[in-house]
């Protein structure tokens, strides 16, 4: 729940940009007020600038208040163009440049942030950034030609310059921080998606899709690990191959969907009956392999209890109970040199159990 909330907030973080724009214009309106009315000095040149700020503030306020209902690209376009218009008007009216190009640089970062998805045409990104670059060039040229340097600004404008400078820097910093935070989130989300995709691929490569047990590929790694542990630590392992009795008949009578149901439910039942340290995998068809990384005399009794759990209760398919049994054959590495030899011996015991009546556990004399 919290993850969804965070994602929603960051995904709609553009609303924060528009709140910053409201702050930007409101701050400048306050600055003009402080420099004129509050000090009893009427400066006619600043009135158009105040009017522009008020118009842009009200326009952005109306867009922010209906942000959810409006097209996000339209809202951002209005905000971006109004900011560019304001910066240009500020230069013309006051002949001062309180580092307004930083606002345009922040706009470039935000444009990339808010349009970095496949739903936004790439030409939109190019058009908007071309506008911002042109405004930056104009601001730089105006600063070099007819804008006054800070130490040459008249006294009545100095307070406005300082207030506008602080507002510009603060606004630019906030916008860049938001853009950086959003970009970090996008990178994190992309990396998380890649990790999940890789984990999913690895899981599918090593597990049977029906029973979710290990497949032969993963089983081979476990067998090699068991043999390595036997050679280094002297710990013997045991392999048990078991086969569902009369499984072909289940498929023929009830259908292959029922067969899949039996495979899934039976393996789930066995998984619950086995300790976590015991590995189980699908060997092929209706054959399965149980791997005991270490074996004791109690292994036989534990395994026989697992065999009994298979037929302890019927499997209900479409309201019809189906009795299922399985035959087990087990061998260990105590008297056999390799995992293949243990598997071959366990398979012989399974065949022996099938021949002698099924639904039984046959233990190798080499166990």
Short mmCIF file of C-alpha atoms in Angstrom, two decimals:
data_model
loop_
_atom_site.label_atom_id
_atom_site.label_comp_id
_atom_site.label_asym_id
_atom_site.label_seq_id
_atom_site.Cartn_x
_atom_site.Cartn_y
_atom_site.Cartn_z
CA UNK A 1 0.00 0.00 0.00
CA UNK A 2 2.78 2.43 0.94
CA UNK A 3 4.70 1.54 -2.22
CA UNK A 4 1.65 2.38 -4.35
CA UNK A 5 1.21 5.66 -2.48
CA UNK A 6 4.86 6.63 -3.02
CA UNK A 7 4.62 5.68 -6.69
CA UNK A 8 1.47 7.78 -7.13
CA UNK A 9 3.09 10.79 -5.46
CA UNK A 10 6.25 10.59 -7.54
CA UNK A 11 4.41 9.76 -10.76
CA UNK A 12 2.32 12.90 -10.29
CA UNK A 13 5.18 14.96 -8.96
CA UNK A 14 4.67 17.44 -11.79
CA UNK A 15 1.93 19.02 -9.66
CA UNK A 16 4.72 20.14 -7.34
CA UNK A 17 6.33 21.99 -10.24
CA UNK A 18 3.17 24.03 -10.76
CA UNK A 19 2.97 24.81 -7.05
CA UNK A 20 6.52 26.14 -7.34
CA UNK A 21 5.39 28.32 -10.25
CA UNK A 22 2.61 29.76 -8.07
CA UNK A 23 5.17 30.49 -5.38
CA UNK A 24 7.46 32.08 -8.00
CA UNK A 25 4.85 34.54 -9.23
CA UNK A 26 3.41 35.22 -5.77
CA UNK A 27 6.90 35.93 -4.46
CA UNK A 28 7.55 38.40 -7.29
CA UNK A 29 4.21 40.11 -6.70
CA UNK A 30 5.19 40.46 -3.04
CA UNK A 31 8.63 41.80 -4.03
CA UNK A 32 7.08 44.50 -6.25
CA UNK A 33 4.68 45.40 -3.45
CA UNK A 34 7.57 45.75 -1.00
CA UNK A 35 9.51 47.94 -3.40
CA UNK A 36 6.59 50.28 -4.22
CA UNK A 37 3.42 50.47 -2.12
CA UNK A 38 4.99 49.34 1.16
CA UNK A 39 7.65 52.06 0.92
CA UNK A 40 5.35 54.72 -0.52
CA UNK A 41 7.36 54.86 -3.78
CA UNK A 42 5.33 54.59 -6.95
CA UNK A 43 7.37 53.13 -9.83
CA UNK A 44 5.22 53.11 -12.98
CA UNK A 45 7.61 50.80 -14.85
CA UNK A 46 6.94 47.98 -12.38
CA UNK A 47 3.15 48.07 -12.78
CA UNK A 48 3.09 46.08 -16.06
CA UNK A 49 5.40 43.53 -14.44
CA UNK A 50 3.05 43.26 -11.47
CA UNK A 51 0.11 42.83 -13.86
CA UNK A 52 1.91 40.05 -15.75
CA UNK A 53 2.68 38.28 -12.47
CA UNK A 54 -0.94 38.51 -11.32
CA UNK A 55 -2.28 37.20 -14.64
CA UNK A 56 0.20 34.31 -14.72
CA UNK A 57 -0.45 33.51 -11.07
CA UNK A 58 -4.22 33.31 -11.58
CA UNK A 59 -3.83 31.33 -14.82
CA UNK A 60 -1.50 28.77 -13.22
CA UNK A 61 -3.76 28.61 -10.16
CA UNK A 62 -6.72 27.69 -12.33
CA UNK A 63 -4.70 24.99 -14.07
CA UNK A 64 -3.37 23.55 -10.81
CA UNK A 65 -6.84 23.48 -9.22
CA UNK A 66 -8.14 21.42 -12.16
CA UNK A 67 -4.90 19.50 -12.72
CA UNK A 68 -6.44 16.02 -12.45
CA UNK A 69 -9.10 16.77 -15.07
CA UNK A 70 -6.77 18.46 -17.54
CA UNK A 71 -4.28 16.99 -19.98
CA UNK A 72 -0.92 17.00 -18.20
CA UNK A 73 0.95 18.06 -21.32
CA UNK A 74 -1.33 21.06 -21.80
CA UNK A 75 -0.81 22.15 -18.20
CA UNK A 76 2.96 21.83 -18.51
CA UNK A 77 3.01 23.71 -21.82
CA UNK A 78 1.06 26.63 -20.33
CA UNK A 79 3.36 26.70 -17.32
CA UNK A 80 6.54 26.57 -19.46
CA UNK A 81 5.47 29.22 -21.94
CA UNK A 82 4.22 31.54 -19.19
CA UNK A 83 7.57 31.22 -17.38
CA UNK A 84 9.47 32.02 -20.60
CA UNK A 85 7.18 35.02 -21.23
CA UNK A 86 7.70 36.30 -17.70
CA UNK A 87 11.51 36.05 -17.89
CA UNK A 88 11.52 37.91 -21.20
CA UNK A 89 9.16 40.60 -19.89
CA UNK A 90 11.24 41.01 -16.71
CA UNK A 91 14.35 41.76 -18.78
CA UNK A 92 12.51 44.29 -20.98
CA UNK A 93 10.79 46.11 -18.13
CA UNK A 94 13.40 46.24 -15.37
CA UNK A 95 16.63 46.07 -17.43
CA UNK A 96 17.92 43.70 -14.73
CA UNK A 97 18.91 40.04 -14.89
CA UNK A 98 18.62 38.32 -11.48
CA UNK A 99 20.05 35.10 -12.98
CA UNK A 100 16.83 34.27 -14.84
CA UNK A 101 18.69 31.86 -17.14
CA UNK A 102 18.85 29.44 -14.21
CA UNK A 103 15.05 29.16 -14.35
CA UNK A 104 15.26 28.20 -18.03
CA UNK A 105 17.97 25.64 -17.32
CA UNK A 106 15.72 24.14 -14.67
CA UNK A 107 12.93 24.10 -17.26
CA UNK A 108 15.09 21.94 -19.56
CA UNK A 109 15.62 19.44 -16.74
CA UNK A 110 11.90 19.39 -15.93
CA UNK A 111 10.93 18.97 -19.58
CA UNK A 112 13.08 15.88 -19.77
CA UNK A 113 11.62 14.60 -16.52
CA UNK A 114 7.95 15.16 -17.39
CA UNK A 115 8.12 14.05 -21.04
CA UNK A 116 10.39 11.03 -20.61
CA UNK A 117 7.83 8.42 -21.65
CA UNK A 118 6.61 6.88 -24.87
CA UNK A 119 3.26 8.71 -24.75
CA UNK A 120 4.83 12.12 -25.36
CA UNK A 121 6.01 12.82 -28.94
CA UNK A 122 9.74 13.39 -29.14
CA UNK A 123 9.28 16.53 -31.24
CA UNK A 124 7.45 18.13 -28.28
CA UNK A 125 10.56 17.72 -26.17
CA UNK A 126 12.69 19.28 -28.92
CA UNK A 127 10.31 22.22 -29.47
CA UNK A 128 10.11 23.07 -25.78
CA UNK A 129 13.86 22.87 -25.24
CA UNK A 130 14.45 24.97 -28.36
CA UNK A 131 12.20 27.63 -26.79
CA UNK A 132 14.15 27.50 -23.53
CA UNK A 133 17.51 27.72 -25.28
CA UNK A 134 16.32 30.74 -27.29
CA UNK A 135 15.14 32.46 -24.10
CA UNK A 136 18.51 31.72 -22.45
CA UNK A 137 20.34 33.21 -25.46
CA UNK A 138 18.09 36.29 -25.32
CA UNK A 139 18.70 36.72 -21.59
CA UNK A 140 22.45 36.47 -22.09
CA UNK A 141 22.44 38.95 -24.96
CA UNK A 142 20.20 41.36 -23.02
CA UNK A 143 22.50 41.10 -20.00
CA UNK A 144 25.50 42.02 -22.14
CA UNK A 145 23.84 44.87 -24.04
CA UNK A 146 21.42 46.90 -21.94
CA UNK A 147 20.92 45.21 -18.54
CA UNK A 148 22.60 47.00 -15.67
CA UNK A 149 25.14 45.32 -13.45
CA UNK A 150 24.10 44.92 -9.79
CA UNK A 151 26.38 47.71 -8.56
CA UNK A 152 24.90 50.13 -11.17
CA UNK A 153 21.24 49.50 -10.31
CA UNK A 154 19.36 52.47 -8.89
CA UNK A 155 18.54 52.40 -5.20
CA UNK A 156 14.78 52.03 -5.68
CA UNK A 157 15.34 48.88 -7.76
CA UNK A 158 18.02 47.29 -5.60
CA UNK A 159 15.61 45.67 -3.14
CA UNK A 160 13.57 44.26 -6.04
CA UNK A 161 16.77 42.88 -7.59
CA UNK A 162 17.80 41.13 -4.38
CA UNK A 163 14.33 39.68 -3.81
CA UNK A 164 14.03 38.52 -7.43
CA UNK A 165 17.53 37.03 -7.32
CA UNK A 166 16.69 35.01 -4.20
CA UNK A 167 13.38 33.87 -5.67
CA UNK A 168 15.04 32.83 -8.94
CA UNK A 169 17.76 30.80 -7.25
CA UNK A 170 15.33 29.13 -4.85
CA UNK A 171 12.86 28.28 -7.62
CA UNK A 172 15.58 26.86 -9.88
CA UNK A 173 17.04 24.81 -7.05
CA UNK A 174 13.66 23.35 -6.11
CA UNK A 175 12.86 22.44 -9.71
CA UNK A 176 16.23 20.78 -10.30
CA UNK A 177 15.93 18.85 -7.03
CA UNK A 178 12.48 17.62 -8.08
CA UNK A 179 13.79 16.62 -11.51
CA UNK A 180 16.78 14.84 -9.95
CA UNK A 181 14.54 13.03 -7.46
CA UNK A 182 12.17 11.91 -10.19
CA UNK A 183 15.04 10.73 -12.40
CA UNK A 184 16.48 8.75 -9.47
CA UNK A 185 13.08 7.15 -8.96
CA UNK A 186 12.85 6.22 -12.66
CA UNK A 187 16.35 4.66 -12.53
CA UNK A 188 15.45 2.77 -9.35
CA UNK A 189 12.19 1.52 -10.83
CA UNK A 190 13.95 0.44 -14.04
CA UNK A 191 16.64 -1.38 -12.09
CA UNK A 192 13.98 -3.05 -9.92
CA UNK A 193 12.05 -4.17 -13.01
CA UNK A 194 15.23 -5.58 -14.55
CA UNK A 195 16.05 -7.47 -11.35
CA UNK A 196 12.53 -8.89 -11.19
CA UNK A 197 12.66 -9.88 -14.85
CA UNK A 198 16.03 -11.56 -14.32
CA UNK A 199 14.78 -13.36 -11.22
CA UNK A 200 11.67 -14.49 -13.10
CA UNK A 201 13.79 -15.74 -16.00
CA UNK A 202 16.10 -17.63 -13.66
CA UNK A 203 13.14 -19.13 -11.85
CA UNK A 204 11.51 -20.30 -15.09
CA UNK A 205 14.83 -21.73 -16.26
CA UNK A 206 15.23 -23.80 -13.10
CA UNK A 207 11.66 -24.80 -12.17
CA UNK A 208 8.85 -26.80 -13.64
CA UNK A 209 5.99 -24.43 -14.60
CA UNK A 210 3.20 -26.83 -13.50
CA UNK A 211 4.40 -28.06 -10.11
CA UNK A 212 6.89 -25.23 -9.38
CA UNK A 213 9.42 -27.87 -8.37
CA UNK A 214 13.02 -27.94 -9.54
CA UNK A 215 13.51 -29.15 -13.11
CA UNK A 216 16.33 -31.39 -14.35
CA UNK A 217 18.65 -28.47 -14.94
CA UNK A 218 18.44 -27.32 -11.33
CA UNK A 219 18.50 -30.89 -10.05
CA UNK A 220 21.85 -31.45 -11.79
CA UNK A 221 23.34 -28.54 -9.84
CA UNK A 222 22.01 -29.99 -6.55
CA UNK A 223 23.42 -33.43 -7.35
CA UNK A 224 26.84 -31.95 -8.07
CA UNK A 225 26.70 -29.98 -4.80
CA UNK A 226 25.83 -33.16 -2.85
CA UNK A 227 28.76 -35.04 -4.37
CA UNK A 228 31.14 -32.17 -3.63
CA UNK A 229 30.01 -32.09 -0.01
CA UNK A 230 30.50 -35.85 0.27
CA UNK A 231 34.06 -35.56 -1.04
CA UNK A 232 35.02 -32.60 1.16
CA UNK A 233 33.07 -33.32 4.34
CA UNK A 234 32.28 -37.01 4.08
CA UNK A 235 28.49 -36.45 4.30
CA UNK A 236 26.54 -39.12 2.44
CA UNK A 237 23.40 -38.27 0.51
CA UNK A 238 20.35 -40.24 -0.59
CA UNK A 239 18.19 -40.06 -3.70
CA UNK A 240 14.63 -41.26 -3.90
CA UNK A 241 12.81 -41.63 -7.21
CA UNK A 242 9.05 -42.05 -6.99
CA UNK A 243 6.40 -42.52 -9.62
CA UNK A 244 2.62 -42.00 -9.48
CA UNK A 245 0.88 -45.32 -9.88
CA UNK A 246 -1.47 -45.79 -12.84
CA UNK A 247 -1.10 -42.16 -13.89
CA UNK A 248 -1.85 -42.97 -17.53
CA UNK A 249 -5.19 -44.39 -16.45
CA UNK A 250 -6.01 -41.13 -14.61
CA UNK A 251 -5.30 -39.16 -17.79
CA UNK A 252 -7.33 -41.56 -19.92
CA UNK A 253 -10.36 -41.67 -17.61
CA UNK A 254 -10.49 -38.10 -16.27
CA UNK A 255 -8.53 -36.16 -18.88
CA UNK A 256 -5.18 -34.41 -18.92
CA UNK A 257 -6.52 -31.44 -16.94
CA UNK A 258 -7.20 -33.83 -14.10
CA UNK A 259 -3.70 -35.25 -14.51
CA UNK A 260 -2.23 -31.76 -14.15
CA UNK A 261 -4.41 -31.19 -11.10
CA UNK A 262 -3.15 -34.41 -9.49
CA UNK A 263 0.47 -33.51 -10.20
CA UNK A 264 0.05 -30.07 -8.67
CA UNK A 265 -1.86 -31.22 -5.57
CA UNK A 266 0.31 -34.26 -4.94
CA UNK A 267 3.56 -32.31 -5.06
CA UNK A 268 2.05 -29.68 -2.76
CA UNK A 269 1.10 -32.40 -0.30
CA UNK A 270 4.60 -33.90 -0.42
CA UNK A 271 6.23 -30.51 -0.02
CA UNK A 272 4.28 -29.98 3.21
CA UNK A 273 5.29 -33.41 4.49
CA UNK A 274 9.03 -32.93 3.81
CA UNK A 275 11.38 -30.77 5.90
CA UNK A 276 12.59 -27.57 4.22
CA UNK A 277 16.16 -28.86 3.87
CA UNK A 278 14.98 -31.76 1.69
CA UNK A 279 14.94 -30.98 -2.03
CA UNK A 280 12.33 -32.24 -4.45
CA UNK A 281 12.21 -31.91 -8.21
CA UNK A 282 10.26 -33.16 -11.21
CA UNK A 283 12.37 -35.81 -12.89
CA UNK A 284 10.06 -36.18 -15.88
CA UNK A 285 6.37 -36.90 -16.58
CA UNK A 286 4.93 -38.40 -13.41
CA UNK A 287 8.37 -39.21 -11.95
CA UNK A 288 9.88 -37.13 -9.17
CA UNK A 289 13.18 -37.05 -7.33
CA UNK A 290 13.63 -36.40 -3.62
CA UNK A 291 17.15 -35.40 -2.57
CA UNK A 292 18.39 -35.89 0.97
CA UNK A 293 21.64 -33.85 1.29
CA UNK A 294 22.41 -36.00 4.33
CA UNK A 295 20.81 -39.29 5.28
CA UNK A 296 20.38 -41.31 8.46
CA UNK A 297 18.53 -44.45 9.46
CA UNK A 298 15.46 -42.30 10.14
CA UNK A 299 15.36 -41.24 6.50
CA UNK A 300 13.56 -44.44 5.55
CA UNK A 301 10.81 -43.92 8.14
CA UNK A 302 10.38 -40.25 7.15
CA UNK A 303 10.11 -41.21 3.50
CA UNK A 304 7.58 -43.94 4.16
CA UNK A 305 5.46 -41.39 6.03
CA UNK A 306 5.63 -39.15 2.93
CA UNK A 307 4.48 -42.08 0.78
CA UNK A 308 1.57 -42.70 3.11
CA UNK A 309 0.57 -38.99 3.03
CA UNK A 310 -0.02 -39.23 -0.73
CA UNK A 311 -2.89 -41.68 -0.35
CA UNK A 312 -4.03 -40.49 3.09
CA UNK A 313 -6.93 -38.54 1.57
CA UNK A 314 -8.55 -38.60 -1.88
CA UNK A 315 -8.01 -35.82 -4.40
CA UNK A 316 -11.30 -34.09 -5.21
CA UNK A 317 -11.57 -33.20 -8.90
CA UNK A 318 -14.88 -31.74 -10.14
CA UNK A 319 -16.56 -33.12 -7.04
CA UNK A 320 -15.27 -36.67 -7.61
CA UNK A 321 -12.77 -38.25 -5.19
CA UNK A 322 -9.70 -39.86 -6.75
CA UNK A 323 -7.40 -42.16 -4.80
CA UNK A 324 -3.74 -41.76 -5.79
CA UNK A 325 -0.76 -43.85 -4.72
CA UNK A 326 2.93 -43.76 -5.55
CA UNK A 327 5.88 -46.17 -5.55
CA UNK A 328 9.26 -45.14 -4.15
CA UNK A 329 12.77 -46.40 -4.68
CA UNK A 330 15.69 -45.09 -2.62
CA UNK A 331 19.45 -45.49 -2.58
CA UNK A 332 22.38 -43.64 -1.01
CA UNK A 333 26.02 -42.80 -1.67
CA UNK A 334 27.37 -44.91 1.19
CA UNK A 335 28.37 -47.76 -1.11
CA UNK A 336 28.17 -46.10 -4.53
CA UNK A 337 30.81 -43.87 -6.14
CA UNK A 338 28.83 -41.22 -8.10
CA UNK A 339 25.41 -39.49 -8.16
CA UNK A 340 24.61 -41.24 -11.45
CA UNK A 341 25.24 -44.60 -9.81
CA UNK A 342 22.96 -43.70 -6.90
CA UNK A 343 20.23 -42.56 -9.32
CA UNK A 344 20.53 -45.76 -11.35
CA UNK A 345 20.28 -47.88 -8.22
CA UNK A 346 17.26 -45.90 -6.94
CA UNK A 347 15.57 -46.30 -10.33
CA UNK A 348 16.07 -50.07 -10.15
CA UNK A 349 14.35 -50.13 -6.75
CA UNK A 350 11.47 -48.10 -8.18
CA UNK A 351 11.05 -50.62 -10.99
CA UNK A 352 11.19 -53.42 -8.43
CA UNK A 353 8.41 -51.77 -6.44
CA UNK A 354 6.28 -51.32 -9.56
CA UNK A 355 6.72 -54.99 -10.43
CA UNK A 356 5.84 -56.22 -6.95
CA UNK A 357 2.55 -54.46 -6.40
CA UNK A 358 3.13 -50.66 -6.35
CA UNK A 359 2.31 -48.24 -3.50
CA UNK A 360 5.41 -49.20 -1.57
CA UNK A 361 8.90 -47.98 -0.64
CA UNK A 362 11.77 -50.18 -1.82
CA UNK A 363 15.10 -49.57 -0.13
CA UNK A 364 18.36 -50.54 -1.82
CA UNK A 365 20.51 -53.08 -0.03
CA UNK A 366 23.36 -50.60 -0.63
CA UNK A 367 21.61 -47.86 1.39
#
